[in-house]
Tab-separated table of C-alpha atoms in Angstrom:
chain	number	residue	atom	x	y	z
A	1	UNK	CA	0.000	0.000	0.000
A	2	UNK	CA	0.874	3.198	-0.818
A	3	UNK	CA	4.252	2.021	-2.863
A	4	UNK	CA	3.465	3.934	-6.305
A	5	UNK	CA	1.688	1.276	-8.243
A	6	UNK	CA	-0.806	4.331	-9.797
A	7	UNK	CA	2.615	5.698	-10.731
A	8	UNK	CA	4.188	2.535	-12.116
A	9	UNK	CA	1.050	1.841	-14.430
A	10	UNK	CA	0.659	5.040	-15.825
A	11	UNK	CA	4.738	5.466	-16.475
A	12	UNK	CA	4.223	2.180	-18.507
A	13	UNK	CA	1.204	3.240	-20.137
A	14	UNK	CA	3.170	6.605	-21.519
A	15	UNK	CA	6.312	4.993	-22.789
A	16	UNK	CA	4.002	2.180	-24.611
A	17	UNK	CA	2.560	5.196	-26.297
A	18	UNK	CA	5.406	7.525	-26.445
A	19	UNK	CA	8.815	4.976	-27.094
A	20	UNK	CA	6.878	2.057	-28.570
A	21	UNK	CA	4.157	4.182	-30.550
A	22	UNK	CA	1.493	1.815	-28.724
A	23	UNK	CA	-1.250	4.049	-28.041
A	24	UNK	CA	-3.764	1.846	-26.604
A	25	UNK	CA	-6.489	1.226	-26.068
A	26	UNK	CA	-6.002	0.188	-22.559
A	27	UNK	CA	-8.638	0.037	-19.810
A	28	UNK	CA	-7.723	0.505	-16.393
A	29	UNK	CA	-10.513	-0.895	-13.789
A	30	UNK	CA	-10.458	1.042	-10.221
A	31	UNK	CA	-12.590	1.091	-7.107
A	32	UNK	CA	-15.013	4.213	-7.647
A	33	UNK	CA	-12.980	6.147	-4.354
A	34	UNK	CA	-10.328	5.768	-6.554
A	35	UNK	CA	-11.427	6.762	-10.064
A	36	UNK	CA	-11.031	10.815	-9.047
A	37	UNK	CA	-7.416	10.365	-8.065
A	38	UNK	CA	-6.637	8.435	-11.457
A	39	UNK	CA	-7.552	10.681	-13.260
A	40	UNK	CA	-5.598	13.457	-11.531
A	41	UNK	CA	-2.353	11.097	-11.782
A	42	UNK	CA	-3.078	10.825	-15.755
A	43	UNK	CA	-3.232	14.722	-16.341
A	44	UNK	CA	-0.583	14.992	-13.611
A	45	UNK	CA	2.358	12.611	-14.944
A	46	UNK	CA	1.535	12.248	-18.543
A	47	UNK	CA	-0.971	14.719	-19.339
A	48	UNK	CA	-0.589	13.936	-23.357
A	49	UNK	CA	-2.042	10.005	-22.638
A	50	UNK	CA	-5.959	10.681	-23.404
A	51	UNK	CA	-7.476	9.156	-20.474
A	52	UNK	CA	-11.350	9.421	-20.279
A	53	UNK	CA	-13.724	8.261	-17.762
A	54	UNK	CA	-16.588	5.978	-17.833
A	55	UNK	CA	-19.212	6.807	-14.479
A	56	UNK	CA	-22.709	8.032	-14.208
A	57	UNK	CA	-26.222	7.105	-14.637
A	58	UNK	CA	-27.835	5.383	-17.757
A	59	UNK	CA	-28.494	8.017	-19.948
A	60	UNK	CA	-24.936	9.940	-18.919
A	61	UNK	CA	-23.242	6.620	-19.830
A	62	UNK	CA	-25.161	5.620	-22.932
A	63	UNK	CA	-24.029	9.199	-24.373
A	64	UNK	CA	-20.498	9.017	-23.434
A	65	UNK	CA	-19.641	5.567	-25.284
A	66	UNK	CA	-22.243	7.555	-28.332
A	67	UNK	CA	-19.793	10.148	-28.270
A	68	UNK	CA	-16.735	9.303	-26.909
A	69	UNK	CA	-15.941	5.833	-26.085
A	70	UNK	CA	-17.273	4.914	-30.487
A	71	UNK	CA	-15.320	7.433	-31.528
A	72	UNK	CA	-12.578	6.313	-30.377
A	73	UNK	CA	-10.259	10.055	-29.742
A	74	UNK	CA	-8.607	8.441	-26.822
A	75	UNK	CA	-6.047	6.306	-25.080
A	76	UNK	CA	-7.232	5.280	-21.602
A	77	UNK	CA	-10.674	4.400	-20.865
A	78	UNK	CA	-11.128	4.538	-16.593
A	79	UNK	CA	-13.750	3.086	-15.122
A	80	UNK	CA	-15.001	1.269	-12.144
A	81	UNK	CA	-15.873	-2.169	-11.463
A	82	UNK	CA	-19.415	-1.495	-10.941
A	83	UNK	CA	-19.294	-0.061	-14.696
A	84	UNK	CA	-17.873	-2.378	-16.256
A	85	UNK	CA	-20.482	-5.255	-14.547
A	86	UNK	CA	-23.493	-2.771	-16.417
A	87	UNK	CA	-21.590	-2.113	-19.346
A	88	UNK	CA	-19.229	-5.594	-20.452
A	89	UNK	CA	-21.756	-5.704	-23.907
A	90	UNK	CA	-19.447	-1.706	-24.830
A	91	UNK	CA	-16.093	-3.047	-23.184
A	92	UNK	CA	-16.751	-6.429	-25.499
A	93	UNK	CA	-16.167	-4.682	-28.747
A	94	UNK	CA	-12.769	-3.863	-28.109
A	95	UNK	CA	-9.339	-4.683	-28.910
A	96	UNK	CA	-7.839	-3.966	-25.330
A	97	UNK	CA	-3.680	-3.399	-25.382
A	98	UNK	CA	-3.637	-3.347	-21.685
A	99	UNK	CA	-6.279	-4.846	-18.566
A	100	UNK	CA	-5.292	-3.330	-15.754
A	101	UNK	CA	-7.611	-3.941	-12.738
A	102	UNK	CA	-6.057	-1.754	-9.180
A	103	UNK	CA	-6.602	-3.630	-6.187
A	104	UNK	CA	-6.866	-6.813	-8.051
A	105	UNK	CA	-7.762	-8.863	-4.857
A	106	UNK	CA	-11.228	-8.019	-5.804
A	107	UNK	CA	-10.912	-11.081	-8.091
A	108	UNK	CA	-9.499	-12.982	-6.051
A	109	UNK	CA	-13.052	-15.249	-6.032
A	110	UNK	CA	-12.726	-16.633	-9.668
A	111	UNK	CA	-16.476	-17.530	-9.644
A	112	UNK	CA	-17.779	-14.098	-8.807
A	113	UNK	CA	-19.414	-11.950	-11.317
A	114	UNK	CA	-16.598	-9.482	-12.062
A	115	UNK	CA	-13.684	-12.642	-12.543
A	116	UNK	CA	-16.549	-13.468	-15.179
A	117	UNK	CA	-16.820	-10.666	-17.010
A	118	UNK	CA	-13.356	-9.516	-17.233
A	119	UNK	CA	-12.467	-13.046	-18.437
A	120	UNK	CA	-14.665	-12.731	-21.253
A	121	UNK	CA	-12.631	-9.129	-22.673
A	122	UNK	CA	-10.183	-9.234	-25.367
A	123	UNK	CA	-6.899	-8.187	-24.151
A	124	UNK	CA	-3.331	-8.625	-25.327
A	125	UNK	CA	-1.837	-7.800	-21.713
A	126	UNK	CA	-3.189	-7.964	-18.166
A	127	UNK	CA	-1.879	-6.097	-15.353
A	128	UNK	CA	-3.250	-6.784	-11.766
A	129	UNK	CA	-2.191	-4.166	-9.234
A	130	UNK	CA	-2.337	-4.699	-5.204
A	131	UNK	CA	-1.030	-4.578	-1.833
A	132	UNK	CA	-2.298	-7.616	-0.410
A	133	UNK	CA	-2.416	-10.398	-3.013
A	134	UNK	CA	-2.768	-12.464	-0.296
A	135	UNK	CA	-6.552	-12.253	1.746
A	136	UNK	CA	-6.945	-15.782	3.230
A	137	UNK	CA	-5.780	-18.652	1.762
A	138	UNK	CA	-3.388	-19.486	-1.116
A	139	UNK	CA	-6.260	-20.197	-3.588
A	140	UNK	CA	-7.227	-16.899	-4.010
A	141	UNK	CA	-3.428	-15.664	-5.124
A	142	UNK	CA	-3.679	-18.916	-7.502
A	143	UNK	CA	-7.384	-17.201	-8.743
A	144	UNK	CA	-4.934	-14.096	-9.583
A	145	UNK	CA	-1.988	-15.946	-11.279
A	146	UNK	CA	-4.946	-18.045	-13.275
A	147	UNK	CA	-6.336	-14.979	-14.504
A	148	UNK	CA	-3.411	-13.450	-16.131
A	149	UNK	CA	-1.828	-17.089	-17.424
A	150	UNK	CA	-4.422	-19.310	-17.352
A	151	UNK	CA	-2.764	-22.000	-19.298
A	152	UNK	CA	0.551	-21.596	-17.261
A	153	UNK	CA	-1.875	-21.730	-13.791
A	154	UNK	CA	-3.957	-24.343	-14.823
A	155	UNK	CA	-3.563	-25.488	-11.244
A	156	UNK	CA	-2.598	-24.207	-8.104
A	157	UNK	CA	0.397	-25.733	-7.557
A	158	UNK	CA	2.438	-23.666	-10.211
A	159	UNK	CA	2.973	-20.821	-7.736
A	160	UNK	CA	6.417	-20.771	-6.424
A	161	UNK	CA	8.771	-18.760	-9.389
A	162	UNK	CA	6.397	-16.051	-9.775
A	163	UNK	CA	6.412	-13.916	-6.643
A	164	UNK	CA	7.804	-10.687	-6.362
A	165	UNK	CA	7.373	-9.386	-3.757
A	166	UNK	CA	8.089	-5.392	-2.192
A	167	UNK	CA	7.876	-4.582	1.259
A	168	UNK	CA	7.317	-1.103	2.355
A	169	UNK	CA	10.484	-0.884	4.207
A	170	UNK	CA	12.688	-1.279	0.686
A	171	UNK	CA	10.610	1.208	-1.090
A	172	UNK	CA	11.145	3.835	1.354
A	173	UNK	CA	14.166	3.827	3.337
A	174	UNK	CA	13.283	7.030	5.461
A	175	UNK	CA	9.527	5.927	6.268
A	176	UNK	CA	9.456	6.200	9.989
A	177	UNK	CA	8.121	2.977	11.970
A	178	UNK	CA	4.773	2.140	12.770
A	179	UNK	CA	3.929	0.686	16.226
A	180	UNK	CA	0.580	-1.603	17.112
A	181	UNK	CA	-0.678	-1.202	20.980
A	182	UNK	CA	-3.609	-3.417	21.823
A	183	UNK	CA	-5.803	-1.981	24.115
A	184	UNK	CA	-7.998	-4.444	25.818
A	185	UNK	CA	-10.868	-3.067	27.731
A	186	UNK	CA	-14.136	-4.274	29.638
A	187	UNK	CA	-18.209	-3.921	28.921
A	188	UNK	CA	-19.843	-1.792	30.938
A	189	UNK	CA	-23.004	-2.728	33.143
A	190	UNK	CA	-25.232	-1.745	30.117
A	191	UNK	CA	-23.332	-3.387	27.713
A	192	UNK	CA	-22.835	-6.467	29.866
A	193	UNK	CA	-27.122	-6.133	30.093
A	194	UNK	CA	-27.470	-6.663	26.410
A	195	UNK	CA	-24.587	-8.967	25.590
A	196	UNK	CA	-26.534	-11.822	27.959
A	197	UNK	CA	-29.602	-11.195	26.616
A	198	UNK	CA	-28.296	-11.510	23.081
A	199	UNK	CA	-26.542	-15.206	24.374
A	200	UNK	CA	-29.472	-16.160	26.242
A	201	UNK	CA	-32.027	-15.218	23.541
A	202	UNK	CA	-30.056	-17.888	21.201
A	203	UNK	CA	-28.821	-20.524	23.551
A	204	UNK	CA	-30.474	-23.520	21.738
A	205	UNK	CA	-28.715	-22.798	18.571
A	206	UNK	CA	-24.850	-21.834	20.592
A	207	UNK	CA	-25.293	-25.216	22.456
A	208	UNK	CA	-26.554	-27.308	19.458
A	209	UNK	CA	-23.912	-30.150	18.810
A	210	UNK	CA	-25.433	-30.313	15.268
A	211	UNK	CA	-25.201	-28.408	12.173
A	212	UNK	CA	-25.393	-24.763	13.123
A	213	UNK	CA	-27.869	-22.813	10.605
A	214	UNK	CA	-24.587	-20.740	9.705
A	215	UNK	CA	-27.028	-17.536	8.896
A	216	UNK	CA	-28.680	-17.271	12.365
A	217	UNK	CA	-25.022	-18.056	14.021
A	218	UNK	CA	-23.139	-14.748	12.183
A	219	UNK	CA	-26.042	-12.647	13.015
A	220	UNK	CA	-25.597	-13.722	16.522
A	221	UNK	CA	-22.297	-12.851	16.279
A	222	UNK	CA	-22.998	-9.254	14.376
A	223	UNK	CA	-25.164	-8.911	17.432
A	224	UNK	CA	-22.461	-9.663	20.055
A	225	UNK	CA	-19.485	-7.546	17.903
A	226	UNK	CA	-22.164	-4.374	17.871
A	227	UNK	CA	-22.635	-4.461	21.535
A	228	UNK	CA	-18.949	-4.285	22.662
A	229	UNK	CA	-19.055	-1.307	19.943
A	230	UNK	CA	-21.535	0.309	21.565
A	231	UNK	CA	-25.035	-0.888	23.416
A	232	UNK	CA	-26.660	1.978	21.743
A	233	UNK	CA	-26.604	0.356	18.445
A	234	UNK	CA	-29.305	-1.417	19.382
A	235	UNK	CA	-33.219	0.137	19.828
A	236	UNK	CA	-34.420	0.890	23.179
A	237	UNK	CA	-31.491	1.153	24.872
A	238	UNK	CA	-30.404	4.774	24.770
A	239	UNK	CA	-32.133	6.732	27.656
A	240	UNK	CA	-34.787	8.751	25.950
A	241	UNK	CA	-36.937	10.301	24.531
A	242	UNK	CA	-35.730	13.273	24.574
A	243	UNK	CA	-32.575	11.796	23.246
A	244	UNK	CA	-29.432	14.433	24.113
A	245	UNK	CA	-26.027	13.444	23.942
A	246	UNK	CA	-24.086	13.861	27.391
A	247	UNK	CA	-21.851	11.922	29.286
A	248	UNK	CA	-24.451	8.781	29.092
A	249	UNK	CA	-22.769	8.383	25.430
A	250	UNK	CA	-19.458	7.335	26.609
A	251	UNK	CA	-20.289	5.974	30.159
A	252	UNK	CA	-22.668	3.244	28.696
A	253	UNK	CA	-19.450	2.013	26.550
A	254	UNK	CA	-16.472	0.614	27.581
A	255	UNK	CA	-14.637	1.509	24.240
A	256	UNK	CA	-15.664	5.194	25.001
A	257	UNK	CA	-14.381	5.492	27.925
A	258	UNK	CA	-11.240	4.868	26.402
A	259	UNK	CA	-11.444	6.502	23.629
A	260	UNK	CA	-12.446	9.620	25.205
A	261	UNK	CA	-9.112	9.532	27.829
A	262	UNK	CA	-7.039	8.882	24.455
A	263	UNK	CA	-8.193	11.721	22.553
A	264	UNK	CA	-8.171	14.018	25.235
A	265	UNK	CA	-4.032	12.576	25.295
A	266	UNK	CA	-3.715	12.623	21.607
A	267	UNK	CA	-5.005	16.019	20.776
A	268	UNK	CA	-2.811	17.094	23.669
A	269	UNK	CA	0.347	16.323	21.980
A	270	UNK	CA	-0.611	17.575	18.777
A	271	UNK	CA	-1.575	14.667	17.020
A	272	UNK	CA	-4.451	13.583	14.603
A	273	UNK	CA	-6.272	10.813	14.056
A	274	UNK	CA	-7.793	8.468	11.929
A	275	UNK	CA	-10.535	7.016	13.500
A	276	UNK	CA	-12.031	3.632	11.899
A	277	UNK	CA	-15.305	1.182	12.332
A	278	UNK	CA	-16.632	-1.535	10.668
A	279	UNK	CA	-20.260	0.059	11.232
A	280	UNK	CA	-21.135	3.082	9.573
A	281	UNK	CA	-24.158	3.449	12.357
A	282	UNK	CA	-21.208	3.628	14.852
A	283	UNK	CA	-19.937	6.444	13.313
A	284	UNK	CA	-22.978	8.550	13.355
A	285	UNK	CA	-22.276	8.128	17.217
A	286	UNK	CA	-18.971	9.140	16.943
A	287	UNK	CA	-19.807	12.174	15.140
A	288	UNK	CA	-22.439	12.472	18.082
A	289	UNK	CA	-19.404	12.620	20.410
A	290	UNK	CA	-17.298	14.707	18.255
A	291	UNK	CA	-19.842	17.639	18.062
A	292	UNK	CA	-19.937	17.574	21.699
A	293	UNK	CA	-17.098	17.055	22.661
A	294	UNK	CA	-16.165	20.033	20.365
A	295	UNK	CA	-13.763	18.231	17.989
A	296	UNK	CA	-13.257	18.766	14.789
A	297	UNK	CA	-13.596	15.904	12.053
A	298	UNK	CA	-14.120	14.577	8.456
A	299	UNK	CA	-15.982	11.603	7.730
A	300	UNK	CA	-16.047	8.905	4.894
A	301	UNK	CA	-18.189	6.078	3.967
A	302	UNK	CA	-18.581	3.666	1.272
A	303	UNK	CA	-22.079	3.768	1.061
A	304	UNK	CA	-23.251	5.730	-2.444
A	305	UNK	CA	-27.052	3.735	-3.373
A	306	UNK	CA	-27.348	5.981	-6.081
A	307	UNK	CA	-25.649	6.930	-8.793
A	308	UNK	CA	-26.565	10.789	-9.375
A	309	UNK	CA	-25.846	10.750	-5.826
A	310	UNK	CA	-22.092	9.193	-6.402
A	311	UNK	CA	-20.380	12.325	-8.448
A	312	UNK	CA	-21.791	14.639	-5.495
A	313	UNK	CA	-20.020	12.011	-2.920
A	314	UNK	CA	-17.102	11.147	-4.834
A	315	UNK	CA	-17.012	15.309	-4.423
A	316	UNK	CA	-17.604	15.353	-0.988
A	317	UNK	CA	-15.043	12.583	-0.115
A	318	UNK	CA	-12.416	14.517	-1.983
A	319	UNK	CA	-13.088	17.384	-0.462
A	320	UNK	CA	-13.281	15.877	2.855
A	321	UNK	CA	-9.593	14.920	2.476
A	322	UNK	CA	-8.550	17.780	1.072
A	323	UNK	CA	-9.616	19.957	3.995
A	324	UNK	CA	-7.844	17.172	6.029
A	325	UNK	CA	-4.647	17.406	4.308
A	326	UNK	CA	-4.350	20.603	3.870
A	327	UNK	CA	-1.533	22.434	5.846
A	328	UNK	CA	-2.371	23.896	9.197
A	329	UNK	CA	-5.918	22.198	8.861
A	330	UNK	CA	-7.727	22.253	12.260
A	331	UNK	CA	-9.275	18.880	11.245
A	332	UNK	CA	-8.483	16.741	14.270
A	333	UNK	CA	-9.999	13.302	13.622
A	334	UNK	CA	-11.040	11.637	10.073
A	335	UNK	CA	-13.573	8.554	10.874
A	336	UNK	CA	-13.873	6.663	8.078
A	337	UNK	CA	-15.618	2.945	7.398
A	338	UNK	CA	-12.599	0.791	7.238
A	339	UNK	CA	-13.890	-1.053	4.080
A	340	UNK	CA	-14.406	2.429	2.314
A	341	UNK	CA	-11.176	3.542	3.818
A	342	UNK	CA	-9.160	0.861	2.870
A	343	UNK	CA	-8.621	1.315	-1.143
A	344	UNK	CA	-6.532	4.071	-2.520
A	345	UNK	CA	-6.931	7.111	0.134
A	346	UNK	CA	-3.723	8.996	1.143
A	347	UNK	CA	-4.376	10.412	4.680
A	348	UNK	CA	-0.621	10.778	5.587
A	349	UNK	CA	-0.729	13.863	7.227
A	350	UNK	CA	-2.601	11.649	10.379
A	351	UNK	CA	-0.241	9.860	12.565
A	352	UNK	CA	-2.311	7.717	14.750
A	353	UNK	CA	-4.684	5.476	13.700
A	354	UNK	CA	-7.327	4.017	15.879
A	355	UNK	CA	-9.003	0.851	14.578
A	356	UNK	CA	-12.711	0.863	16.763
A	357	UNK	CA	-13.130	-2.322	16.101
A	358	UNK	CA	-11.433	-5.306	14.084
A	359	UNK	CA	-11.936	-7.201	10.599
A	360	UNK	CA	-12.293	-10.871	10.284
A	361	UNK	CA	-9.624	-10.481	7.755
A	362	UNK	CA	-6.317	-8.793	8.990
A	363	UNK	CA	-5.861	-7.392	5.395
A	364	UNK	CA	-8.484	-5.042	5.858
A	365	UNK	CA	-7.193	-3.377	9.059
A	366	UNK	CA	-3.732	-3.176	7.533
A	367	UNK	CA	-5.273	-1.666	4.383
A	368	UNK	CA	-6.879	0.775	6.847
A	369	UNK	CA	-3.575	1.915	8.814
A	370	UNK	CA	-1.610	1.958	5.485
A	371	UNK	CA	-4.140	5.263	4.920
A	372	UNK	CA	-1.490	6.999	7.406
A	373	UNK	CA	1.681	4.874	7.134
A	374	UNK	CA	2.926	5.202	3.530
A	375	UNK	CA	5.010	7.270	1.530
A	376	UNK	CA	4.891	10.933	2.604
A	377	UNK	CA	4.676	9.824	6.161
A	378	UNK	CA	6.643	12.524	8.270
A	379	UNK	CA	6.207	11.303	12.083
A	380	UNK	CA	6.122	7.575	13.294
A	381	UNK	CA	3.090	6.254	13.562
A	382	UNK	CA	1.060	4.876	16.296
A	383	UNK	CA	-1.823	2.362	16.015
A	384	UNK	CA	-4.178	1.786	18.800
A	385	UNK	CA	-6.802	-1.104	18.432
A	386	UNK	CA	-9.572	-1.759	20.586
A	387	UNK	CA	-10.343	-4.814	22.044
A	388	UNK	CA	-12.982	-6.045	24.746
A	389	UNK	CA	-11.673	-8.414	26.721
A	390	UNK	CA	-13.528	-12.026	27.040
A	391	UNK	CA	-15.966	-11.464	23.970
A	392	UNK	CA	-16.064	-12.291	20.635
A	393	UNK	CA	-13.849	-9.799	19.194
A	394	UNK	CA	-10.704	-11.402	21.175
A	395	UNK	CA	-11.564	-14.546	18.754
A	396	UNK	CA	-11.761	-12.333	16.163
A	397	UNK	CA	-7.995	-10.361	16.792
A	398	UNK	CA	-6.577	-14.347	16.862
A	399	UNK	CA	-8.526	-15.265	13.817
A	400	UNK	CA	-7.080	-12.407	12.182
A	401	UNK	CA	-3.546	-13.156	13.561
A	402	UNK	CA	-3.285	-17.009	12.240
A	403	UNK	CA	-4.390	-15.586	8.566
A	404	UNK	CA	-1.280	-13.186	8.863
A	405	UNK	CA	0.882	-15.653	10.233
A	406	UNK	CA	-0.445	-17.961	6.633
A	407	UNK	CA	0.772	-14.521	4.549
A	408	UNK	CA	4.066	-14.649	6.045
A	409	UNK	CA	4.866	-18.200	6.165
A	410	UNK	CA	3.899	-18.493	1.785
A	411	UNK	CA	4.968	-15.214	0.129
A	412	UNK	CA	7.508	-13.623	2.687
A	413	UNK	CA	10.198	-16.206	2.053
């Protein structure tokens, strides 16, 4: 994360046009948070490449391939995955020079809809682009290697002479450390309330030797991992109505607590602070807190239903870390979803990171802190991750831990 891969493709996509007298067409496939800064890289490195973007609704896409895309006046076509999924009849009718699909690990399930589709394209060359080729088990790396050879990775045991791999730490010598403190915490007496109620509710399927209907068992756990977030997730338990936001907010939650002593610390010494969750509803409490606790933040989600709504967010989200970034910015925490966080978003002008809660998959959460720690870094970085102590998310943090300890063991010698 954060190594120049953006850079990398579009240096090769120039000298193919520029040294080889390749032109293209290439199409370059990138998570929608993603598409704005691509297209900024393109007019900022090699401005005479003719990269044009493919986003919008129906009738703003069916004139763009009428007059633009048919035509054919351009080099690059950029578009998201979403895009491509309504549009693969347009992208079918060409010739492509180059595939390249950014944060490939999306993928990484051969049978899903988008492996599909972008099997079915025409393309001379593929190029897959990520951080974390590696998610959870060695068949999804093989889904990766199959895609771009599949007759050389007709099986999964061909995987051995093909990794290259670059760690942060050789890409940037002067990238200052980043250090991991667990903080594990208790419920508090409301939280404890609806935790046993949640077990209790469900006991006959927890205690069932059988086969566990796996639906009702990870919505028992969504139930559990929202309460050690906070109890007020849940309807009926926030004091009210009148609903006001007072010291109630962070008393009734043992993460709060915390969290309120840290940022008191952290703003203290000057820092500033990513702030992730899992649950967007959690953040809506957060931003609760921040208001009245008088802090200032920006905020980022990955939810966009609509797609008139999506140029006004991808607007707002740009903006939003903009005014972040920008020097002497009075912007002291940035809570963000850590899905929607993850891809593509260069926050390094944060040097804490506080994960709220943590992923099922580890790749996630490092995705998340790699928003801070990566080139342009100044100051180390600290990570804080919350943890409550004898619940689920304790399994979760060791789930998370054995799946690293799997990335290490195959692709890090």
């Amino acid at each position: 994360q954060g190594l120049g891969k953006t850079l990398q493709t579009i240096a090769l996509l120039g000298y193919l046009k520029h040294y080889r007298n390749i032109p293209g067409p290439h199409m370059v496939l990138v998570p929608k948070s993603t598409l704005h800064n691509w297209m900024n890289e393109f007019k900022r490195w090699v401005p005479s490449l003719r990269a044009v973007c493919l986003i919008g609704d129906k009738d703003a896409r069916a004139a763009f391939i009428r007059d633009v895309m048919m035509p054919g006046e351009w080099d690059v076509c950029v578009t998201s995955y979403e895009m491509v999924i309504k549009e693969k009849s347009v992208f079918k009718k060409f010739n492509w020079r180059y595939l390249v699909i950014d944060e490939a690990h999306r993928i990484k399930n051969e049978k899903s809809k988008l492996s599909e589709i972008v099997r079915e394209f025409k393309t001379t060359n593929r190029l897959l682009l990520t951080g974390t080729p590696l998610q959870n088990n060695l068949h999804e790396l093989w889904a990766l290697l199959n895609f771009l050879l599949p007759d050389v990775f007709n099986s999964a045991d061909v995987l051995k002479p093909f990794l290259l791999r670059r760690i942060k730490a050789e890409v940037e010598k002067s990238l200052p450390p980043k250090k991991e403190v667990k903080i594990y915490l208790g419920l508090s007496k409301m939280q404890r309330e609806w935790y046993t109620r949640i077990l209790m509710k469900d006991i006959d399927i927890l205690n069932s030797a059988g086969k566990m209907d796996k639906m009702r068992l990870l919505n028992i756990l969504m139930q559990l991992r929202k309460c050690c977030n906070h109890p007020y997730l849940f309807d009926g338990a926030e004091p009210g109505p009148p609903y006001t936001t007072d010291t109630h907010l962070i008393t009734n939650s043992g993460k709060m607590l915390v969290l309120d002593k840290l940022l008191a610390k952290l703003r203290e010494q000057g820092s500033r602070v990513l702030l992730f969750s899992q649950m967007t509803r959690l953040l809506d409490i957060l931003e609760d807190y921040c208001m009245w606790r008088g802090y200032e933040y920006c905020r980022l989600d990955g939810q966009t239903p609509h797609e008139e709504r999506e140029a006004r967010k991808l607007h707002i989200n740009k903006k939003s870390i903009d005014t972040f970034n920008a020097p002497n910015s009075s912007k002291f925490i940035f809570m963000l979803s850590t899905r929607a966080g993850g891809l593509g978003i260069n926050l390094a002008t944060a040097d804490v990171v506080i994960l709220y809660d943590s992923d099922w998959n580890p790749q996630v959460d490092l995705q998340a802190m790699d928003r801070a720690h990566r080139i342009g870094q100044k100051k180390p970085v600290r990570v804080f991750r919350l943890i409550t102590d004898n619940t689920v998310e304790e399994r979760i943090v060791e789930r998370a831990e054995i799946k690293l300890r799997l990335d290490s063991i195959v692709i890090q010698q």
